[in-house]
Amino acid sequence: MKSLKSIKKPVIITAVSALAISGALFSQSTYAAQVTKPIQAVYNNIKIIYNGTEVPADAKTEPFLLDGVTYIPLKLAGTALDKKVTWDGTNKRVVIADNGVPIDQSTVTALNNQITTLTQELNTAKAANTTKDATIAQLQKDNQTLKDEASKNSSSSLKDLQKKLNDDHSDAYSTNSDITLDGNKSDITVTIEMTKSRWDDLSDSRKESYLEDIVEDILKEYKDADIEGTVKNSSNRDKLATFSTNSRGDVTIKKVASSLDTSTIQRNLSDRYGTYNGVGFDFTVRGDSSEAIVEVYVNSDEWNKMSNNQKNNLTDGVINYLKDRESVSKVVGYVRNKGNSSQIITF
């Protein structure tokens, strides 16, 4: 027995409201008079799939076949496409509309008025921002002018203080120094120039006292100033030391390694020890005041003939000369064979 769904049954349609899959709602653009005629539609459990999802149908909206064409009721098509489908019986019209809340003209007008108001407010804000930028630029310019004037005044005051410091301290402790100030009233850099020998002749405590006297006079004029400085060799402007201060004016000195006059040192070592206990020696020196490296060249046979006491007297003499006369902090020494520069001992 055939399924009920596949049985052809006559259907009388008095108002055509079906849509063919081909997309045509009516085959002609003209209206015909109302006609009633019998047709045979085939219901065969036809499914409508929209974007992968089956559109539910009932007995009133089920698609059917008619003369080999599949028909879909407009209401079912509207459901699938999210459209609203209504029948205007008075005018015999099928009305299709989007499912949405229509916006009336008053709402549109109100929104347009808001847009106009916001646009005006935005333009006003832009104009105010332009004025603000101009004001900031002018304030920055005025501030820089004040800074420049303050710097000039501060520089002039520092020059006066610099002259007073030189009058009061340039001859202190027989330093014969020259004092220079740079910076401004809140940040002052002190440069003190004197000969290396005069600086080295000062004991650590006298160096500290000398610098603290200078710092004390600066703080009398600029009590909140940050002060740091450098002591330089007036002969070649090499740094001899740097110093910093705290809020009480206490000075911390840091020794700075300076270059060595190696040619002079080598000549002086040769004058002292070039011939020692009848043995000939040559010397090379490199490094700086923080660490000097000394190489002593001798014939190994002659070196081996020397007593341990003679050897120690030679090496100790070289070390003491560099530390005491040249203010070298550390000495590293090598005794080498003149013939092939091989190392004999270190000291």
mmCIF file of C-alpha atoms in Angstrom:
data_model
loop_
_atom_site.group_PDB
_atom_site.id
_atom_site.type_symbol
_atom_site.label_atom_id
_atom_site.label_comp_id
_atom_site.label_asym_id
_atom_site.label_seq_id
_atom_site.Cartn_x
_atom_site.Cartn_y
_atom_site.Cartn_z
ATOM 1 C CA MET A 1 0.000 0.000 0.000
ATOM 2 C CA LYS A 2 1.350 3.434 -0.900
ATOM 3 C CA SER A 3 2.102 5.958 1.819
ATOM 4 C CA LEU A 4 -0.561 8.561 2.318
ATOM 5 C CA LYS A 5 2.058 11.221 1.618
ATOM 6 C CA SER A 6 2.605 10.025 -1.912
ATOM 7 C CA ILE A 7 -1.093 9.843 -2.882
ATOM 8 C CA LYS A 8 -2.262 12.463 -5.354
ATOM 9 C CA LYS A 9 -5.308 14.301 -4.094
ATOM 10 C CA PRO A 10 -7.310 17.060 -5.664
ATOM 11 C CA VAL A 11 -6.922 20.470 -4.094
ATOM 12 C CA ILE A 12 -8.998 23.516 -4.916
ATOM 13 C CA ILE A 13 -7.009 26.760 -4.552
ATOM 14 C CA THR A 14 -9.133 29.844 -4.718
ATOM 15 C CA ALA A 15 -6.348 32.335 -4.017
ATOM 16 C CA VAL A 16 -2.883 31.384 -5.294
ATOM 17 C CA SER A 17 -0.354 32.059 -2.502
ATOM 18 C CA ALA A 18 2.463 29.679 -3.302
ATOM 19 C CA LEU A 19 6.044 30.390 -4.488
ATOM 20 C CA ALA A 20 7.827 28.162 -6.996
ATOM 21 C CA ILE A 21 11.502 27.280 -6.220
ATOM 22 C CA SER A 22 12.342 28.789 -9.595
ATOM 23 C CA GLY A 23 11.674 32.160 -7.924
ATOM 24 C CA ALA A 24 8.642 33.229 -9.946
ATOM 25 C CA LEU A 25 5.587 34.299 -7.996
ATOM 26 C CA PHE A 26 3.408 34.971 -11.025
ATOM 27 C CA SER A 27 4.127 34.076 -14.604
ATOM 28 C CA GLN A 28 2.307 37.117 -15.948
ATOM 29 C CA SER A 29 2.203 40.757 -14.906
ATOM 30 C CA THR A 30 -1.515 41.133 -15.626
ATOM 31 C CA TYR A 31 -4.349 40.187 -13.340
ATOM 32 C CA ALA A 32 -6.865 37.563 -14.387
ATOM 33 C CA ALA A 33 -10.439 37.209 -13.273
ATOM 34 C CA GLN A 34 -11.130 34.882 -10.380
ATOM 35 C CA VAL A 35 -11.386 31.349 -11.688
ATOM 36 C CA THR A 36 -11.924 28.127 -9.775
ATOM 37 C CA LYS A 37 -10.466 25.002 -11.273
ATOM 38 C CA PRO A 38 -9.577 21.611 -9.882
ATOM 39 C CA ILE A 39 -5.876 20.611 -9.640
ATOM 40 C CA GLN A 40 -4.033 17.558 -8.412
ATOM 41 C CA ALA A 41 -1.179 18.257 -5.935
ATOM 42 C CA VAL A 42 1.271 15.625 -4.767
ATOM 43 C CA TYR A 43 2.451 15.716 -1.155
ATOM 44 C CA ASN A 44 5.619 13.698 -0.787
ATOM 45 C CA ASN A 45 7.049 14.782 2.596
ATOM 46 C CA ILE A 46 9.194 17.527 0.976
ATOM 47 C CA LYS A 47 11.722 19.133 3.376
ATOM 48 C CA ILE A 48 12.894 22.765 3.217
ATOM 49 C CA ILE A 49 16.513 23.264 4.381
ATOM 50 C CA TYR A 50 17.734 26.828 4.894
ATOM 51 C CA ASN A 51 21.451 27.317 5.654
ATOM 52 C CA GLY A 52 21.687 23.745 6.861
ATOM 53 C CA THR A 53 18.628 23.928 9.150
ATOM 54 C CA GLU A 54 15.259 22.352 8.415
ATOM 55 C CA VAL A 55 12.350 24.808 8.350
ATOM 56 C CA PRO A 56 9.424 23.348 10.306
ATOM 57 C CA ALA A 57 6.178 22.925 8.349
ATOM 58 C CA ASP A 58 2.667 21.779 9.214
ATOM 59 C CA ALA A 59 -0.275 20.485 7.217
ATOM 60 C CA LYS A 60 -1.210 24.011 6.114
ATOM 61 C CA THR A 61 2.276 25.035 4.999
ATOM 62 C CA GLU A 62 3.695 21.784 3.630
ATOM 63 C CA PRO A 63 5.324 22.080 0.175
ATOM 64 C CA PHE A 64 3.784 20.069 -2.670
ATOM 65 C CA LEU A 65 4.347 19.048 -6.312
ATOM 66 C CA LEU A 66 2.146 20.229 -9.133
ATOM 67 C CA ASP A 67 2.861 19.277 -12.722
ATOM 68 C CA GLY A 68 6.507 18.537 -11.875
ATOM 69 C CA VAL A 69 7.024 21.895 -10.073
ATOM 70 C CA THR A 70 7.616 22.140 -6.340
ATOM 71 C CA TYR A 71 5.533 24.832 -4.636
ATOM 72 C CA ILE A 72 6.235 26.382 -1.250
ATOM 73 C CA PRO A 73 3.587 28.417 0.565
ATOM 74 C CA LEU A 74 4.719 32.011 1.011
ATOM 75 C CA LYS A 75 4.227 31.832 4.759
ATOM 76 C CA LEU A 76 6.701 28.948 4.970
ATOM 77 C CA ALA A 77 9.151 30.805 2.707
ATOM 78 C CA GLY A 78 8.777 33.892 4.880
ATOM 79 C CA THR A 79 9.557 31.869 7.990
ATOM 80 C CA ALA A 80 12.702 30.484 6.342
ATOM 81 C CA LEU A 81 13.884 33.908 5.205
ATOM 82 C CA ASP A 82 12.837 35.714 8.398
ATOM 83 C CA LYS A 83 10.172 37.723 6.611
ATOM 84 C CA LYS A 84 6.667 38.677 7.680
ATOM 85 C CA VAL A 85 3.999 37.465 5.207
ATOM 86 C CA THR A 86 0.360 38.658 5.454
ATOM 87 C CA TRP A 87 -2.680 38.413 3.240
ATOM 88 C CA ASP A 88 -4.571 41.596 2.374
ATOM 89 C CA GLY A 89 -7.953 40.112 1.569
ATOM 90 C CA THR A 90 -9.573 43.432 0.739
ATOM 91 C CA ASN A 91 -7.083 44.258 -1.973
ATOM 92 C CA LYS A 92 -6.169 40.663 -2.725
ATOM 93 C CA ARG A 93 -2.499 41.238 -2.028
ATOM 94 C CA VAL A 94 0.264 39.208 -0.433
ATOM 95 C CA VAL A 95 2.306 41.620 1.687
ATOM 96 C CA ILE A 96 5.927 40.705 2.535
ATOM 97 C CA ALA A 97 7.890 42.852 5.009
ATOM 98 C CA ASP A 98 11.095 42.608 7.062
ATOM 99 C CA ASN A 99 10.754 41.384 10.611
ATOM 100 C CA GLY A 100 11.850 44.493 12.463
ATOM 101 C CA VAL A 101 10.602 47.406 14.432
ATOM 102 C CA PRO A 102 9.918 50.289 12.059
ATOM 103 C CA ILE A 103 11.341 53.661 13.059
ATOM 104 C CA ASP A 104 8.940 56.530 12.779
ATOM 105 C CA GLN A 105 9.957 59.890 11.356
ATOM 106 C CA SER A 106 9.873 61.638 14.727
ATOM 107 C CA THR A 107 12.566 59.290 16.023
ATOM 108 C CA VAL A 108 14.702 59.898 12.935
ATOM 109 C CA THR A 109 14.298 63.655 13.359
ATOM 110 C CA ALA A 110 15.246 63.480 17.031
ATOM 111 C CA LEU A 111 18.374 61.455 16.254
ATOM 112 C CA ASN A 112 19.393 63.904 13.521
ATOM 113 C CA ASN A 113 18.965 66.784 15.978
ATOM 114 C CA GLN A 114 21.208 64.983 18.479
ATOM 115 C CA ILE A 115 23.857 64.473 15.792
ATOM 116 C CA THR A 116 23.747 68.186 14.945
ATOM 117 C CA THR A 117 24.085 69.147 18.624
ATOM 118 C CA LEU A 118 26.999 66.757 19.186
ATOM 119 C CA THR A 119 28.740 68.057 16.062
ATOM 120 C CA GLN A 120 28.445 71.625 17.363
ATOM 121 C CA GLU A 121 29.792 70.570 20.767
ATOM 122 C CA LEU A 122 32.703 68.764 19.091
ATOM 123 C CA ASN A 123 33.598 71.851 17.057
ATOM 124 C CA THR A 124 33.434 73.977 20.222
ATOM 125 C CA ALA A 125 35.737 71.511 22.030
ATOM 126 C CA LYS A 126 38.197 71.557 19.123
ATOM 127 C CA ALA A 127 38.303 75.358 19.213
ATOM 128 C CA ALA A 128 38.836 75.305 22.996
ATOM 129 C CA ASN A 129 41.600 72.727 22.591
ATOM 130 C CA THR A 130 43.336 74.907 20.016
ATOM 131 C CA THR A 131 43.178 77.843 22.424
ATOM 132 C CA LYS A 132 44.510 75.652 25.253
ATOM 133 C CA ASP A 133 47.453 74.484 23.100
ATOM 134 C CA ALA A 134 48.313 78.060 22.267
ATOM 135 C CA THR A 135 48.157 78.986 25.960
ATOM 136 C CA ILE A 136 50.411 76.052 26.924
ATOM 137 C CA ALA A 137 52.916 76.989 24.223
ATOM 138 C CA GLN A 138 53.021 80.565 25.494
ATOM 139 C CA LEU A 139 53.438 79.410 29.110
ATOM 140 C CA GLN A 140 56.291 77.113 28.100
ATOM 141 C CA LYS A 141 57.955 79.982 26.281
ATOM 142 C CA ASP A 142 57.535 82.263 29.309
ATOM 143 C CA ASN A 143 58.871 79.541 31.609
ATOM 144 C CA GLN A 144 61.964 79.076 29.447
ATOM 145 C CA THR A 145 62.533 82.825 29.474
ATOM 146 C CA LEU A 146 62.383 82.823 33.271
ATOM 147 C CA LYS A 147 64.784 79.870 33.417
ATOM 148 C CA ASP A 148 67.205 81.643 31.110
ATOM 149 C CA GLU A 149 67.077 84.771 33.239
ATOM 150 C CA ALA A 150 67.507 82.732 36.424
ATOM 151 C CA SER A 151 70.429 80.905 34.872
ATOM 152 C CA LYS A 152 72.075 84.182 33.936
ATOM 153 C CA ASN A 153 71.574 85.526 37.451
ATOM 154 C CA SER A 154 72.791 82.257 38.961
ATOM 155 C CA SER A 155 75.808 82.199 36.671
ATOM 156 C CA SER A 156 76.648 85.761 37.638
ATOM 157 C CA SER A 157 76.311 84.875 41.334
ATOM 158 C CA LEU A 158 78.492 81.781 40.878
ATOM 159 C CA LYS A 159 81.208 83.891 39.287
ATOM 160 C CA ASP A 160 81.149 86.205 42.299
ATOM 161 C CA LEU A 161 81.353 83.220 44.650
ATOM 162 C CA GLN A 162 84.131 81.682 42.533
ATOM 163 C CA LYS A 163 86.228 84.859 42.917
ATOM 164 C CA LYS A 164 85.680 84.819 46.697
ATOM 165 C CA LEU A 165 86.695 81.134 46.943
ATOM 166 C CA ASN A 166 89.917 81.787 45.035
ATOM 167 C CA ASP A 167 90.701 84.757 47.286
ATOM 168 C CA ASP A 168 90.124 82.675 50.420
ATOM 169 C CA HIS A 169 91.408 79.205 49.469
ATOM 170 C CA SER A 170 93.770 79.250 46.504
ATOM 171 C CA ASP A 171 96.826 79.507 48.779
ATOM 172 C CA ALA A 172 95.489 77.312 51.591
ATOM 173 C CA TYR A 173 97.822 74.462 52.578
ATOM 174 C CA SER A 174 100.318 75.837 49.990
ATOM 175 C CA THR A 175 98.214 74.358 47.185
ATOM 176 C CA ASN A 176 98.497 77.382 44.876
ATOM 177 C CA SER A 177 95.221 76.191 43.340
ATOM 178 C CA ASP A 178 92.698 77.639 40.929
ATOM 179 C CA ILE A 179 88.980 77.058 41.684
ATOM 180 C CA THR A 180 86.214 77.098 39.058
ATOM 181 C CA LEU A 181 82.428 76.785 39.635
ATOM 182 C CA ASP A 182 79.866 75.637 37.075
ATOM 183 C CA GLY A 183 76.133 74.859 37.141
ATOM 184 C CA ASN A 184 73.376 76.656 39.009
ATOM 185 C CA LYS A 185 72.331 77.330 42.586
ATOM 186 C CA SER A 186 70.885 73.830 43.054
ATOM 187 C CA ASP A 187 73.599 71.803 41.290
ATOM 188 C CA ILE A 188 77.200 73.040 41.485
ATOM 189 C CA THR A 189 80.319 71.450 39.999
ATOM 190 C CA VAL A 190 83.682 72.433 41.461
ATOM 191 C CA THR A 191 86.957 72.073 39.536
ATOM 192 C CA ILE A 192 90.218 72.611 41.448
ATOM 193 C CA GLU A 193 93.530 72.706 39.584
ATOM 194 C CA MET A 194 96.976 72.384 41.176
ATOM 195 C CA THR A 195 100.189 70.558 40.445
ATOM 196 C CA LYS A 196 100.265 66.835 41.110
ATOM 197 C CA SER A 197 103.159 67.205 43.521
ATOM 198 C CA ARG A 198 101.293 69.762 45.661
ATOM 199 C CA TRP A 199 98.230 67.498 45.812
ATOM 200 C CA ASP A 200 100.342 64.446 46.634
ATOM 201 C CA ASP A 201 102.170 66.377 49.362
ATOM 202 C CA LEU A 202 98.885 66.800 51.249
ATOM 203 C CA SER A 203 97.980 64.077 53.728
ATOM 204 C CA ASP A 204 94.559 62.474 53.376
ATOM 205 C CA SER A 205 93.205 64.473 56.312
ATOM 206 C CA ARG A 206 94.507 67.779 54.925
ATOM 207 C CA LYS A 207 93.033 67.002 51.505
ATOM 208 C CA GLU A 208 89.683 66.375 53.159
ATOM 209 C CA SER A 209 89.891 69.541 55.284
ATOM 210 C CA TYR A 210 90.874 71.662 52.280
ATOM 211 C CA LEU A 211 87.905 70.463 50.220
ATOM 212 C CA GLU A 212 85.445 70.728 53.112
ATOM 213 C CA ASP A 213 86.460 74.364 53.710
ATOM 214 C CA ILE A 214 85.573 75.145 50.090
ATOM 215 C CA VAL A 215 82.288 73.218 50.274
ATOM 216 C CA GLU A 216 81.344 74.965 53.539
ATOM 217 C CA ASP A 217 81.666 78.392 51.913
ATOM 218 C CA ILE A 218 79.549 77.298 48.948
ATOM 219 C CA LEU A 219 76.786 75.983 51.232
ATOM 220 C CA LYS A 220 76.716 79.312 53.071
ATOM 221 C CA GLU A 221 75.522 80.894 49.825
ATOM 222 C CA TYR A 222 73.508 77.936 48.453
ATOM 223 C CA LYS A 223 72.475 75.754 51.390
ATOM 224 C CA ASP A 224 70.437 73.281 49.316
ATOM 225 C CA ALA A 225 72.978 72.830 46.511
ATOM 226 C CA ASP A 226 74.225 69.416 45.422
ATOM 227 C CA ILE A 227 78.002 69.730 45.168
ATOM 228 C CA GLU A 228 80.509 67.479 43.464
ATOM 229 C CA GLY A 229 83.957 68.204 42.132
ATOM 230 C CA THR A 230 87.217 67.190 40.547
ATOM 231 C CA VAL A 231 90.842 67.878 41.429
ATOM 232 C CA LYS A 232 93.009 68.158 38.290
ATOM 233 C CA ASN A 233 96.679 68.335 37.511
ATOM 234 C CA SER A 234 97.299 71.910 36.347
ATOM 235 C CA SER A 235 100.159 70.717 34.127
ATOM 236 C CA ASN A 236 98.160 68.359 31.869
ATOM 237 C CA ARG A 237 94.604 68.532 33.306
ATOM 238 C CA ASP A 238 94.655 64.845 34.245
ATOM 239 C CA LYS A 239 92.242 63.975 37.022
ATOM 240 C CA LEU A 240 93.905 63.488 40.391
ATOM 241 C CA ALA A 241 90.724 62.842 42.386
ATOM 242 C CA THR A 242 86.983 63.321 42.439
ATOM 243 C CA PHE A 243 84.857 64.206 45.450
ATOM 244 C CA SER A 244 81.216 64.319 46.474
ATOM 245 C CA THR A 245 79.403 65.820 49.460
ATOM 246 C CA ASN A 246 76.376 65.089 51.611
ATOM 247 C CA SER A 247 73.833 67.541 53.014
ATOM 248 C CA ARG A 248 76.106 68.292 55.990
ATOM 249 C CA GLY A 249 79.024 69.227 53.774
ATOM 250 C CA ASP A 250 81.086 66.117 54.544
ATOM 251 C CA VAL A 251 83.443 65.276 51.692
ATOM 252 C CA THR A 252 84.160 61.826 50.254
ATOM 253 C CA ILE A 253 87.312 61.688 48.111
ATOM 254 C CA LYS A 254 87.870 59.110 45.398
ATOM 255 C CA LYS A 255 91.338 58.792 43.941
ATOM 256 C CA VAL A 256 91.503 58.666 40.157
ATOM 257 C CA ALA A 257 94.117 56.694 38.265
ATOM 258 C CA SER A 258 96.337 59.018 36.265
ATOM 259 C CA SER A 259 98.684 58.271 33.426
ATOM 260 C CA LEU A 260 102.353 57.624 34.163
ATOM 261 C CA ASP A 261 105.328 59.257 32.502
ATOM 262 C CA THR A 262 106.715 55.819 31.668
ATOM 263 C CA SER A 263 109.725 57.047 29.729
ATOM 264 C CA THR A 264 110.892 59.140 32.691
ATOM 265 C CA ILE A 265 110.237 56.286 35.128
ATOM 266 C CA GLN A 266 112.193 53.832 32.966
ATOM 267 C CA ARG A 267 115.094 56.284 32.733
ATOM 268 C CA ASN A 268 115.117 56.825 36.501
ATOM 269 C CA LEU A 269 115.018 53.064 37.158
ATOM 270 C CA SER A 270 117.942 52.575 34.760
ATOM 271 C CA ASP A 271 119.899 55.324 36.532
ATOM 272 C CA ARG A 272 119.272 53.645 39.892
ATOM 273 C CA TYR A 273 119.460 49.958 39.009
ATOM 274 C CA GLY A 274 120.840 49.715 35.447
ATOM 275 C CA THR A 275 123.971 48.201 36.927
ATOM 276 C CA TYR A 276 123.364 46.545 40.279
ATOM 277 C CA ASN A 277 126.033 44.487 42.030
ATOM 278 C CA GLY A 278 127.866 44.288 38.728
ATOM 279 C CA VAL A 279 124.828 42.886 36.864
ATOM 280 C CA GLY A 280 123.170 44.799 34.006
ATOM 281 C CA PHE A 281 119.387 45.381 34.037
ATOM 282 C CA ASP A 282 116.885 46.901 31.568
ATOM 283 C CA PHE A 283 113.377 48.122 32.513
ATOM 284 C CA THR A 284 110.002 48.603 30.823
ATOM 285 C CA VAL A 285 106.970 50.149 32.579
ATOM 286 C CA ARG A 286 103.309 50.382 31.563
ATOM 287 C CA GLY A 287 99.966 51.052 33.259
ATOM 288 C CA ASP A 288 98.735 53.972 35.349
ATOM 289 C CA SER A 289 98.791 55.175 38.920
ATOM 290 C CA SER A 290 96.283 52.517 40.001
ATOM 291 C CA GLU A 291 98.481 49.662 38.763
ATOM 292 C CA ALA A 292 101.899 49.660 37.096
ATOM 293 C CA ILE A 293 103.462 46.634 35.406
ATOM 294 C CA VAL A 294 107.280 46.516 35.529
ATOM 295 C CA GLU A 295 109.404 44.108 33.500
ATOM 296 C CA VAL A 296 113.079 43.709 34.506
ATOM 297 C CA TYR A 297 115.373 42.138 31.881
ATOM 298 C CA VAL A 298 118.635 40.376 32.910
ATOM 299 C CA ASN A 299 120.825 37.540 31.661
ATOM 300 C CA SER A 300 119.574 34.465 33.497
ATOM 301 C CA ASP A 301 123.094 33.230 34.261
ATOM 302 C CA GLU A 302 123.992 36.506 35.945
ATOM 303 C CA TRP A 303 120.679 36.571 37.840
ATOM 304 C CA ASN A 304 121.307 33.098 39.197
ATOM 305 C CA LYS A 305 124.720 34.188 40.556
ATOM 306 C CA MET A 306 123.083 36.852 42.724
ATOM 307 C CA SER A 307 122.188 36.054 46.334
ATOM 308 C CA ASN A 308 118.561 36.017 47.441
ATOM 309 C CA ASN A 309 119.199 39.122 49.537
ATOM 310 C CA GLN A 310 120.555 41.015 46.505
ATOM 311 C CA LYS A 311 117.576 39.929 44.410
ATOM 312 C CA ASN A 312 115.100 41.044 47.088
ATOM 313 C CA ASN A 313 116.841 44.392 47.522
ATOM 314 C CA LEU A 314 116.521 45.041 43.793
ATOM 315 C CA THR A 315 112.850 44.135 43.457
ATOM 316 C CA ASP A 316 111.897 45.904 46.710
ATOM 317 C CA GLY A 317 113.731 49.008 45.543
ATOM 318 C CA VAL A 318 111.774 49.069 42.260
ATOM 319 C CA ILE A 319 108.432 48.643 44.081
ATOM 320 C CA ASN A 320 109.181 51.318 46.653
ATOM 321 C CA TYR A 321 110.305 53.784 44.013
ATOM 322 C CA LEU A 322 107.020 53.413 42.080
ATOM 323 C CA LYS A 323 104.825 53.594 45.166
ATOM 324 C CA ASP A 324 106.634 56.367 47.011
ATOM 325 C CA ARG A 325 107.872 58.570 44.159
ATOM 326 C CA GLU A 326 105.203 57.954 41.514
ATOM 327 C CA SER A 327 102.205 57.332 43.821
ATOM 328 C CA VAL A 328 101.386 54.001 42.204
ATOM 329 C CA SER A 329 98.863 52.014 44.246
ATOM 330 C CA LYS A 330 99.834 48.564 43.032
ATOM 331 C CA VAL A 331 102.995 47.218 41.355
ATOM 332 C CA VAL A 332 103.156 43.941 39.426
ATOM 333 C CA GLY A 333 106.714 42.927 38.497
ATOM 334 C CA TYR A 334 108.377 40.305 36.275
ATOM 335 C CA VAL A 335 112.042 39.388 35.940
ATOM 336 C CA ARG A 336 112.703 38.081 32.417
ATOM 337 C CA ASN A 337 115.613 36.574 30.510
ATOM 338 C CA LYS A 338 117.159 39.096 28.130
ATOM 339 C CA GLY A 339 117.809 36.382 25.579
ATOM 340 C CA ASN A 340 114.275 35.082 24.984
ATOM 341 C CA SER A 341 112.019 37.122 27.348
ATOM 342 C CA SER A 342 111.110 33.967 29.278
ATOM 343 C CA GLN A 343 109.917 34.615 32.802
ATOM 344 C CA ILE A 344 112.341 33.956 35.648
ATOM 345 C CA ILE A 345 110.304 35.171 38.658
ATOM 346 C CA THR A 346 107.428 37.502 39.550
ATOM 347 C CA PHE A 347 107.505 40.070 42.341
#
